[in-house]
CSV table of C-alpha atoms and ligand atoms in Angstrom, one decimal:
chain,number,residue,atom,x,y,z
A,18,MET,CA,-56.9,77.2,-81.4
A,19,SER,CA,-56.6,80.9,-82.4
A,20,ARG,CA,-56.3,83.8,-79.8
A,21,PRO,CA,-57.7,87.2,-81.2
A,22,GLU,CA,-56.1,88.6,-78.1
A,23,ASP,CA,-52.9,87.6,-79.4
A,24,ASN,CA,-53.5,89.2,-82.4
A,25,LEU,CA,-55.3,92.2,-82.3
A,26,PRO,CA,-56.2,94.9,-79.5
A,27,PRO,CA,-59.9,94.6,-78.5
A,28,ASP,CA,-61.9,97.3,-80.1
A,29,LEU,CA,-59.7,96.6,-83.4
A,30,PHE,CA,-60.8,93.1,-82.7
A,31,TYR,CA,-64.9,93.7,-82.5
A,32,ASN,CA,-65.2,95.9,-85.4
A,33,ASP,CA,-68.5,96.1,-86.8
A,34,THR,CA,-68.5,92.7,-88.5
A,35,GLU,CA,-66.9,90.9,-85.9
A,36,SER,CA,-69.0,91.9,-83.4
A,37,ARG,CA,-72.3,91.1,-85.0
A,38,LYS,CA,-70.9,88.1,-86.0
A,39,TYR,CA,-70.3,87.5,-82.3
A,40,THR,CA,-73.7,88.5,-81.1
A,41,THR,CA,-75.8,86.8,-83.6
A,42,SER,CA,-74.1,83.4,-83.4
A,43,SER,CA,-76.7,81.1,-81.5
A,44,ARG,CA,-73.4,79.0,-80.1
A,45,ILE,CA,-72.2,82.3,-78.7
A,46,GLN,CA,-74.9,83.1,-77.2
A,47,ASN,CA,-75.9,80.1,-75.2
A,48,ILE,CA,-72.7,79.7,-74.1
A,49,GLN,CA,-72.4,83.6,-73.1
A,50,ALA,CA,-75.6,82.4,-71.3
A,51,SER,CA,-74.9,79.9,-69.4
A,52,MET,CA,-71.7,81.2,-68.6
A,53,THR,CA,-73.4,84.2,-67.3
A,54,ASN,CA,-76.0,82.3,-64.7
A,55,ARG,CA,-73.3,80.1,-63.4
A,56,ALA,CA,-71.8,83.7,-62.5
A,57,LEU,CA,-75.1,84.8,-61.2
A,58,GLU,CA,-75.3,81.6,-58.9
A,59,LEU,CA,-71.9,82.2,-57.3
A,60,LEU,CA,-73.2,85.7,-56.6
A,61,GLY,CA,-76.0,84.4,-55.0
A,62,LEU,CA,-78.2,87.9,-55.0
A,63,GLU,CA,-81.6,87.6,-52.9
A,64,THR,CA,-82.4,91.3,-53.6
A,65,PRO,CA,-82.7,93.5,-56.9
A,66,SER,CA,-79.5,94.7,-57.0
A,67,LEU,CA,-76.9,97.0,-59.1
A,68,ILE,CA,-74.2,95.2,-61.0
A,69,LEU,CA,-71.1,96.3,-63.2
A,70,ASP,CA,-71.1,93.9,-66.0
A,71,ILE,CA,-66.5,94.6,-67.0
A,72,GLY,CA,-67.0,93.7,-71.0
A,73,CYS,CA,-70.2,94.1,-71.7
A,74,GLY,CA,-69.8,93.7,-75.2
A,75,SER,CA,-73.2,93.8,-76.7
A,76,GLY,CA,-74.7,92.1,-74.2
A,77,LEU,CA,-75.2,89.0,-74.3
A,78,SER,CA,-74.0,88.7,-70.5
A,79,GLY,CA,-76.2,92.0,-69.7
A,80,GLU,CA,-79.3,90.7,-70.8
A,81,ILE,CA,-79.1,87.6,-68.5
A,82,LEU,CA,-79.0,90.0,-65.3
A,83,SER,CA,-81.9,91.9,-66.7
A,84,GLU,CA,-84.2,88.6,-66.7
A,85,GLY,CA,-82.8,87.1,-63.4
A,86,ASP,CA,-85.0,86.2,-60.7
A,87,PRO,CA,-84.9,88.6,-59.6
A,88,PRO,CA,-83.7,91.1,-62.4
A,89,HIS,CA,-81.3,92.8,-61.6
A,90,THR,CA,-80.2,96.3,-62.8
A,91,TRP,CA,-77.0,96.8,-64.5
A,92,ILE,CA,-74.2,98.9,-65.8
A,93,GLY,CA,-72.1,98.0,-68.5
A,94,MET,CA,-68.9,98.9,-69.6
A,95,ASP,CA,-66.9,98.2,-73.1
A,96,ILE,CA,-63.6,99.3,-74.7
A,97,SER,CA,-65.5,98.1,-78.1
A,98,PRO,CA,-66.9,101.0,-79.9
A,99,SER,CA,-68.6,98.4,-82.8
A,100,MET,CA,-69.5,96.2,-79.6
A,101,LEU,CA,-71.6,98.9,-77.8
A,102,ALA,CA,-73.2,100.0,-80.7
A,103,VAL,CA,-74.5,96.5,-81.6
A,104,ALA,CA,-75.6,96.6,-77.9
A,105,LEU,CA,-77.4,99.9,-78.4
A,106,ASP,CA,-79.3,98.7,-81.6
A,107,ARG,CA,-80.1,95.6,-79.6
A,108,GLU,CA,-81.4,97.7,-76.5
A,109,VAL,CA,-80.6,96.3,-73.8
A,110,ASP,CA,-82.1,97.1,-70.3
A,111,GLY,CA,-77.7,98.1,-69.1
A,112,ASP,CA,-76.4,101.4,-68.9
A,113,LEU,CA,-73.8,102.1,-71.3
A,114,LEU,CA,-70.2,102.9,-71.2
A,115,LEU,CA,-67.1,103.0,-73.4
A,116,GLY,CA,-64.0,102.9,-71.5
A,117,ASP,CA,-61.1,100.8,-71.3
A,118,MET,CA,-61.2,98.3,-67.7
A,119,GLY,CA,-57.0,98.4,-67.6
A,120,GLN,CA,-57.1,102.0,-67.1
A,121,GLY,CA,-59.1,101.9,-63.8
A,122,LEU,CA,-62.6,102.1,-63.7
A,123,PRO,CA,-64.5,105.1,-63.7
A,124,PHE,CA,-67.2,105.0,-60.3
A,125,ARG,CA,-66.9,106.4,-56.9
A,126,ALA,CA,-66.5,104.3,-53.6
A,127,GLY,CA,-68.9,101.8,-52.8
A,128,SER,CA,-71.4,102.0,-55.9
A,129,PHE,CA,-72.4,98.2,-56.5
A,130,ASP,CA,-74.1,95.1,-55.1
A,131,ALA,CA,-71.4,93.2,-57.4
A,132,ALA,CA,-69.7,93.0,-60.7
A,133,ILE,CA,-69.8,90.3,-63.3
A,134,SER,CA,-67.0,89.7,-66.1
A,135,ILE,CA,-67.7,87.0,-69.0
A,136,SER,CA,-64.8,86.0,-71.7
A,137,ALA,CA,-63.3,89.5,-71.1
A,138,ILE,CA,-60.2,89.9,-68.7
A,139,GLN,CA,-57.9,87.9,-70.3
A,140,TRP,CA,-58.2,90.9,-72.8
A,141,LEU,CA,-55.7,92.7,-69.6
A,142,CYS,CA,-52.6,90.0,-70.4
A,143,ASN,CA,-51.6,91.7,-73.3
A,144,GLU,CA,-49.5,95.5,-73.0
A,145,ASP,CA,-52.0,98.6,-74.3
A,146,GLU,CA,-51.3,100.5,-76.8
A,147,LYS,CA,-49.7,102.8,-75.6
A,148,GLY,CA,-46.9,100.2,-74.2
A,149,VAL,CA,-48.3,100.2,-70.7
A,150,ASP,CA,-47.7,96.2,-69.4
A,151,PRO,CA,-50.2,93.6,-67.9
A,152,LYS,CA,-49.0,94.2,-64.2
A,153,THR,CA,-49.7,97.2,-64.4
A,154,ARG,CA,-53.3,97.1,-66.2
A,155,LEU,CA,-54.3,94.5,-63.5
A,156,SER,CA,-53.7,96.3,-60.6
A,157,ARG,CA,-55.1,99.5,-61.7
A,158,PHE,CA,-58.1,97.5,-62.7
A,159,PHE,CA,-58.1,95.2,-59.4
A,160,ASP,CA,-57.8,97.8,-57.4
A,161,SER,CA,-60.6,99.8,-59.3
A,162,LEU,CA,-63.0,97.1,-58.7
A,163,TYR,CA,-62.2,96.6,-54.9
A,164,ALA,CA,-63.2,99.9,-54.5
A,165,CYS,CA,-66.3,100.3,-56.5
A,166,LEU,CA,-67.7,97.3,-54.7
A,167,LYS,CA,-69.5,97.6,-51.5
A,168,ARG,CA,-68.6,95.9,-48.3
A,169,ASP,CA,-69.8,92.2,-48.5
A,170,GLY,CA,-69.8,92.8,-52.2
A,171,LYS,CA,-68.6,90.1,-54.8
A,172,ALA,CA,-67.6,89.5,-58.5
A,173,VAL,CA,-67.2,87.0,-60.6
A,174,CYS,CA,-64.6,87.0,-63.4
A,175,GLN,CA,-65.3,84.2,-65.7
A,176,PHE,CA,-61.8,84.4,-68.7
A,177,TYR,CA,-60.0,82.9,-70.7
A,178,PRO,CA,-56.1,82.5,-70.2
A,179,ARG,CA,-53.7,81.2,-72.4
A,180,ASP,CA,-51.8,79.2,-70.0
A,181,ASP,CA,-51.1,78.8,-66.6
A,182,LYS,CA,-49.2,81.7,-66.2
A,183,GLN,CA,-51.8,84.1,-67.5
A,184,ARG,CA,-53.9,82.1,-64.6
A,185,ASP,CA,-51.7,83.2,-61.7
A,186,MET,CA,-51.2,86.5,-63.2
A,187,ILE,CA,-54.5,87.9,-62.8
A,188,CYS,CA,-54.7,85.4,-59.6
A,189,SER,CA,-52.2,87.4,-57.8
A,190,ALA,CA,-53.7,91.0,-59.0
A,191,ALA,CA,-56.7,91.0,-57.9
A,192,ILE,CA,-55.1,89.2,-54.3
A,193,LYS,CA,-52.9,92.2,-54.2
A,194,ALA,CA,-56.5,94.6,-54.5
A,195,GLY,CA,-56.8,93.0,-51.6
A,196,PHE,CA,-59.7,90.6,-52.8
A,197,GLY,CA,-60.4,87.0,-50.7
A,198,ALA,CA,-60.4,85.0,-53.9
A,199,GLY,CA,-61.2,81.4,-55.4
A,200,LEU,CA,-61.0,79.8,-58.9
A,201,LEU,CA,-63.8,77.9,-59.7
A,202,GLU,CA,-63.2,75.0,-62.7
A,203,ASP,CA,-66.3,73.7,-64.4
A,204,ASP,CA,-65.7,70.7,-67.0
A,205,PRO,CA,-62.0,70.2,-66.0
A,206,GLU,CA,-59.9,68.7,-68.4
A,207,THR,CA,-62.4,69.1,-71.3
A,208,LYS,CA,-62.2,71.6,-73.8
A,209,ASN,CA,-65.5,73.0,-72.2
A,210,LYS,CA,-63.1,74.0,-69.1
A,211,LYS,CA,-64.8,77.2,-67.5
A,212,LEU,CA,-62.4,79.3,-65.5
A,213,TYR,CA,-64.7,81.6,-62.4
A,214,LEU,CA,-62.4,83.9,-60.5
A,215,VAL,CA,-64.9,84.7,-57.6
A,216,LEU,CA,-64.0,87.9,-55.1
A,217,THR,CA,-65.2,89.2,-52.0
A,218,VAL,CA,-64.4,92.1,-50.3
A,219,GLY,CA,-64.2,91.8,-46.6
A,220,GLY,CA,-67.3,92.1,-44.0
A,221,GLU,CA,-69.4,89.9,-42.0
A,222,GLY,CA,-70.9,87.3,-44.8
A,223,ASN,CA,-67.8,87.4,-46.6
A,224,LYS,CA,-65.0,86.0,-44.2
A,225,ASP,CA,-64.3,83.1,-45.9
A,226,ILE,CA,-64.4,82.5,-49.7
A,227,THR,CA,-65.4,78.6,-49.7
A,228,GLY,CA,-68.7,79.9,-47.8
A,229,VAL,CA,-69.6,81.2,-51.4
A,230,VAL,CA,-70.1,77.5,-52.8
A,231,ARG,CA,-70.8,75.8,-49.6
A,232,ASN,CA,-74.5,74.9,-50.5
A,233,MET,CA,-73.3,74.1,-54.3
A,234,ASP,CA,-73.6,70.3,-55.8
A,235,GLY,CA,-71.1,68.5,-57.3
A,236,VAL,CA,-68.2,71.7,-56.3
A,237,ASP,CA,-64.7,70.0,-55.0
A,238,VAL,CA,-62.6,72.2,-52.8
A,239,TYR,CA,-58.9,72.0,-52.7
A,240,ASP,CA,-57.8,75.2,-50.2
A,241,ASN,CA,-54.8,76.4,-51.3
A,242,ARG,CA,-54.3,79.1,-48.3
A,243,LYS,CA,-53.0,77.0,-45.9
A,244,LYS,CA,-50.2,75.9,-47.6
A,245,LEU,CA,-49.0,79.4,-49.5
A,246,LEU,CA,-49.2,81.0,-45.6
A,247,ALA,CA,-47.1,78.1,-44.3
A,248,LYS,CA,-44.7,79.1,-47.5
A,249,ALA,CA,-44.8,82.4,-47.1
A,250,LYS,CA,-43.9,81.5,-43.7
A,251,GLY,CA,-41.2,79.1,-44.2
A,252,GLU,CA,-39.6,82.0,-46.6
A,253,ALA,CA,-38.5,83.5,-43.8
A,254,LYS,CA,-37.6,81.0,-40.7
A,255,GLN,CA,-37.0,83.3,-37.5
A,256,GLY,CA,-33.3,83.5,-36.8
A,257,THR,CA,-32.6,83.1,-40.5
A,258,LYS,CA,-30.9,86.4,-42.5
A,259,ALA,CA,-34.0,86.5,-44.8
A,260,TRP,CA,-36.2,87.3,-41.7
A,261,ILE,CA,-33.8,89.1,-39.8
A,262,MET,CA,-33.6,92.0,-43.2
A,263,LYS,CA,-37.4,91.6,-43.4
A,264,LYS,CA,-37.2,92.4,-39.7
A,265,LYS,CA,-34.8,95.1,-40.5
A,266,GLU,CA,-36.8,96.3,-43.4
A,267,MET,CA,-39.8,96.7,-41.5
A,268,ASP,CA,-38.2,98.9,-38.6
A,269,ARG,CA,-36.5,101.1,-41.2
A,270,ARG,CA,-40.5,101.6,-42.8
A,271,LYS,CA,-41.4,102.4,-39.3
A,272,GLY,CA,-38.5,105.4,-39.0
A,273,LYS,CA,-36.8,103.5,-36.6
A,274,ILE,CA,-32.8,103.6,-36.7
A,275,VAL,CA,-31.9,100.2,-38.0
A,276,LYS,CA,-28.4,99.2,-38.2
A,277,SER,CA,-27.4,99.1,-41.8
A,278,ASP,CA,-26.7,95.3,-43.6
A,279,SER,CA,-23.2,94.1,-43.8
A,280,LYS,CA,-21.8,90.5,-45.0
A,281,TYR,CA,-22.1,89.7,-41.2
A,282,THR,CA,-25.6,90.2,-40.4
A,283,GLY,CA,-27.1,87.1,-39.7
A,284,ARG,CA,-24.4,85.2,-39.6
A,285,LYS,CA,-23.5,81.8,-37.9
A,286,ARG,CA,-21.5,82.6,-34.9
A,287,SER,CA,-19.3,80.0,-32.7
A,288,ILE,CA,-20.4,79.6,-29.5
A,289,LYS,CA,-17.5,81.3,-26.6
A,290,PHE,CA,-16.7,80.8,-23.5
B,1,MET,CA,-76.7,107.7,-69.7
B,2,LYS,CA,-79.2,107.4,-67.0
B,3,LEU,CA,-79.4,110.0,-64.3
B,4,LEU,CA,-79.2,107.0,-61.5
B,5,THR,CA,-75.3,105.8,-63.7
B,6,ALA,CA,-74.1,109.2,-63.4
B,7,ASN,CA,-74.9,109.5,-59.1
B,8,PHE,CA,-72.4,106.6,-59.3
B,9,LEU,CA,-69.7,107.9,-61.7
B,10,SER,CA,-66.5,109.6,-61.1
B,11,CYS,CA,-63.8,111.8,-62.8
B,12,ALA,CA,-61.2,108.4,-63.5
B,13,VAL,CA,-58.0,111.2,-64.1
B,14,LYS,CA,-55.5,111.1,-62.1
B,15,ALA,CA,-54.9,114.2,-61.5
B,16,CYS,CA,-58.4,114.6,-59.9
B,17,LYS,CA,-59.7,111.3,-58.2
B,18,SER,CA,-58.9,112.6,-54.8
B,19,SER,CA,-60.6,116.2,-55.7
B,20,PRO,CA,-63.8,117.4,-54.3
B,21,LEU,CA,-64.3,118.7,-57.7
B,22,SER,CA,-64.2,115.1,-59.7
B,23,PHE,CA,-68.2,114.0,-58.1
B,24,PRO,CA,-70.7,114.5,-58.8
B,25,LEU,CA,-70.1,114.7,-63.1
B,26,HIS,CA,-72.1,118.0,-64.9
B,27,PHE,CA,-74.2,117.4,-67.6
B,28,ARG,CA,-74.0,120.5,-70.3
B,29,ASP,CA,-76.2,120.6,-72.9
B,30,ALA,CA,-78.4,117.5,-72.3
B,31,GLU,CA,-80.4,116.7,-74.1
B,32,LEU,CA,-83.2,114.5,-71.9
B,33,ALA,CA,-85.4,111.3,-72.6
B,34,SER,CA,-87.0,109.7,-70.1
B,35,LYS,CA,-88.8,106.2,-70.3
B,36,SER,CA,-91.1,104.9,-67.5
B,37,VAL,CA,-89.7,101.9,-66.0
B,38,PRO,CA,-92.1,99.5,-63.9
B,39,TYR,CA,-91.5,100.9,-60.5
B,40,ASN,CA,-89.5,98.4,-58.2
B,41,PRO,CA,-88.9,98.9,-54.5
B,42,LEU,CA,-87.1,96.5,-53.4
B,43,LEU,CA,-84.3,97.9,-55.6
B,44,LEU,CA,-84.9,101.2,-54.5
B,45,SER,CA,-84.8,100.6,-50.9
B,46,ASN,CA,-81.6,98.7,-51.8
B,47,LEU,CA,-80.2,101.5,-53.3
B,48,LEU,CA,-81.4,104.7,-51.8
B,49,PRO,CA,-78.6,104.5,-48.8
B,50,ARG,CA,-76.1,104.5,-51.2
B,51,LEU,CA,-77.3,107.1,-53.5
B,52,ASP,CA,-75.8,111.1,-53.1
B,53,TRP,CA,-79.3,112.9,-53.2
B,54,PRO,CA,-77.6,116.3,-53.0
B,55,ALA,CA,-75.2,115.2,-56.0
B,56,LEU,CA,-78.8,113.6,-57.5
B,57,VAL,CA,-80.4,117.1,-57.1
B,58,THR,CA,-77.2,119.0,-59.4
B,59,SER,CA,-78.2,116.3,-61.9
B,60,SER,CA,-81.5,117.0,-61.8
B,61,LYS,CA,-81.2,121.2,-62.2
B,62,GLU,CA,-79.2,120.6,-64.6
B,63,LEU,CA,-81.5,118.8,-66.7
B,64,GLY,CA,-84.2,121.0,-65.5
B,65,PHE,CA,-86.2,119.2,-63.9
B,66,THR,CA,-86.7,119.4,-59.9
B,67,LEU,CA,-86.0,117.0,-57.1
B,68,PRO,CA,-87.0,117.3,-52.9
B,69,ASP,CA,-84.0,119.0,-51.5
B,70,THR,CA,-83.9,116.1,-48.8
B,71,LYS,CA,-83.5,112.0,-49.5
B,72,PRO,CA,-87.0,111.2,-49.5
B,73,GLU,CA,-87.7,107.9,-46.7
B,74,LEU,CA,-89.0,105.0,-48.8
B,75,PRO,CA,-92.3,104.5,-47.5
B,76,ARG,CA,-92.8,108.1,-49.0
B,77,LEU,CA,-90.7,107.7,-51.7
B,78,SER,CA,-93.1,104.4,-52.6
B,79,ALA,CA,-96.7,106.5,-51.7
B,80,SER,CA,-94.8,109.8,-54.5
B,81,SER,CA,-94.3,107.3,-57.0
B,82,SER,CA,-92.9,110.0,-59.6
B,83,SER,CA,-89.9,110.5,-57.6
B,84,ALA,CA,-89.3,107.2,-57.2
B,85,THR,CA,-89.0,106.5,-60.9
B,86,THR,CA,-86.7,109.5,-61.2
B,87,ALA,CA,-84.4,108.3,-59.0
B,88,ASP,CA,-84.6,105.2,-60.5
B,89,GLY,CA,-84.3,106.7,-63.0
B,90,ASP,CA,-84.6,105.5,-67.5
B,91,MET,CA,-83.2,109.1,-68.1
B,92,ASN,CA,-81.3,108.8,-71.4
B,93,MET,CA,-79.6,111.5,-72.7
B,94,ASP,CA,-77.3,113.2,-75.1
B,95,GLY,CA,-74.9,116.0,-74.3
B,96,THR,CA,-71.8,116.3,-72.2
B,97,VAL,CA,-70.6,115.7,-68.9
B,98,GLY,CA,-67.5,117.0,-67.8
B,99,GLU,CA,-66.2,117.4,-63.9
B,100,GLU,CA,-66.3,121.1,-62.4
B,101,ASN,CA,-62.7,121.9,-63.4
B,102,GLU,CA,-63.4,121.5,-66.7
B,103,LYS,CA,-59.9,119.4,-67.8
B,104,THR,CA,-62.4,117.0,-69.4
B,105,LEU,CA,-65.4,117.2,-71.2
B,106,ARG,CA,-66.8,113.4,-71.9
B,107,MET,CA,-69.2,113.5,-74.9
B,108,LEU,CA,-72.7,110.9,-74.1
B,109,HIS,CA,-72.8,109.6,-77.9
B,110,LYS,CA,-76.5,108.6,-78.2
B,111,THR,CA,-76.6,108.1,-74.8
B,112,VAL,CA,-73.1,106.4,-74.2
B,113,GLY,CA,-70.7,107.8,-71.9
B,114,ASN,CA,-67.3,107.9,-73.2
B,115,PHE,CA,-64.3,107.4,-70.5
B,116,LEU,CA,-61.6,106.1,-72.3
B,117,LEU,CA,-58.4,108.8,-71.2
B,118,PRO,CA,-55.5,110.1,-73.1
B,119,SER,CA,-52.6,108.1,-71.7
B,120,HIS,CA,-51.3,110.8,-69.8
B,121,LEU,CA,-54.2,111.3,-68.0
B,122,VAL,CA,-54.6,107.7,-66.5
C,6,SAM,C1,-66.0,87.9,-75.7
C,6,SAM,S1,-66.5,89.7,-75.3
C,6,SAM,C2,-67.7,89.0,-74.4
C,6,SAM,C3,-69.1,90.0,-74.0
C,6,SAM,C4,-70.1,90.1,-73.2
C,6,SAM,N1,-69.5,89.7,-72.0
C,6,SAM,C5,-70.9,88.4,-73.6
C,6,SAM,O1,-71.0,87.8,-72.4
C,6,SAM,O2,-71.0,88.5,-73.9
C,6,SAM,C6,-65.1,89.9,-74.6
C,6,SAM,C7,-65.4,91.6,-74.5
C,6,SAM,O3,-64.4,92.5,-74.2
C,6,SAM,C8,-64.4,93.8,-74.4
C,6,SAM,N2,-62.9,93.6,-73.6
C,6,SAM,C9,-61.7,93.6,-74.0
C,6,SAM,N3,-60.4,94.4,-73.7
C,6,SAM,C10,-61.3,95.0,-72.6
C,6,SAM,C11,-60.8,96.5,-72.2
C,6,SAM,N4,-59.7,97.0,-72.0
C,6,SAM,N5,-61.8,97.2,-71.1
C,6,SAM,C12,-62.9,97.1,-71.2
C,6,SAM,N6,-63.7,95.8,-72.3
C,6,SAM,C13,-63.0,95.1,-73.3
C,6,SAM,C14,-63.9,93.4,-75.8
C,6,SAM,O4,-64.7,94.6,-76.5
C,6,SAM,C15,-65.4,92.3,-76.1
C,6,SAM,O5,-66.6,93.0,-76.2
């Protein structure tokens, strides 16, 4: 399957023709609606909330938010003027902004109860037109997303990574920003496979990311965290050179005076009487 | 752009983010249109604590109408539904928004605010 992400920047790919074609396709309408409903289910919002829709396009995802039970209020941001123009024509309820998520989100801290992004963040895996690399764009995006959600807030991003490498690059950028993160995969190993990155901002109700799916049917949980933690520990076993170097680095950062490193640092010493 | 949205927007220009002037954005030459929205007390009670009321008052003045100087309590808000719907704000505006030090003016085109930054300001 050809990926538009690999060929053109988003604002050029989603031109007037493509935006109209995209929005009027009933196949696409159905897929976007069902993915947005899944995202809403993962958010589990019980009161009418303020939601940010990132890469809102022509509003196919947003209108599901307006029609939700309870109905939510949303603000949408997209980089494609043509997509936004279609959204205006369709008189969606959400308020629309033209912007590039890879530049960071322009909201004050703690603004939103939740955020969704449906089929958009894989676009961040490409350089932008100015040659800014994906890592920088991903961290600008996730850092600013983290900040503009309120404590206890959640975000769900459905996305289409090209491969496992892209998937991991996106996930680690989210974790680095401070989110609790989990990946939900629907219809795994089929061509309809759908990937949802579930993100939580620290707070009472959000202590454990697996809590998000606790009451959902047919979801198996694979908890990777213990393994990751053990791996991180294993990497610097006490007494090894790596461990000593890390300690020294930490002390240095605290402003302590630390002996300079040499080839003798952390060497094995023979026993002497 | 809706009044409510403006209350959550802040200037994203790197050099401005830490400045107190980066919020609120100011409206200039804005044309106001209002549309009534269904009164939604649950949404309002959820949002009210997060609204920056002084900023909302500033925005409303720039747009030529007035809000009470202090944030209304919700019970009162539900009674005076006019300020309630104003806060829920289906105000559509054309014009520009920008911050105080006027580094950037954002065009509002058919109600859509332009927040794309030239790369040297990111
Ligand atoms: C497949 S469409 C999905 C639109 C909508 N969420 C839906 O479900 O129909 C992907 C959208 O992401 C937007 N997009 C891509 N890169 C973006 C960026 N850097 N900032 C904001 N939006 C972006 C595109 O313009 C496009 O409208």
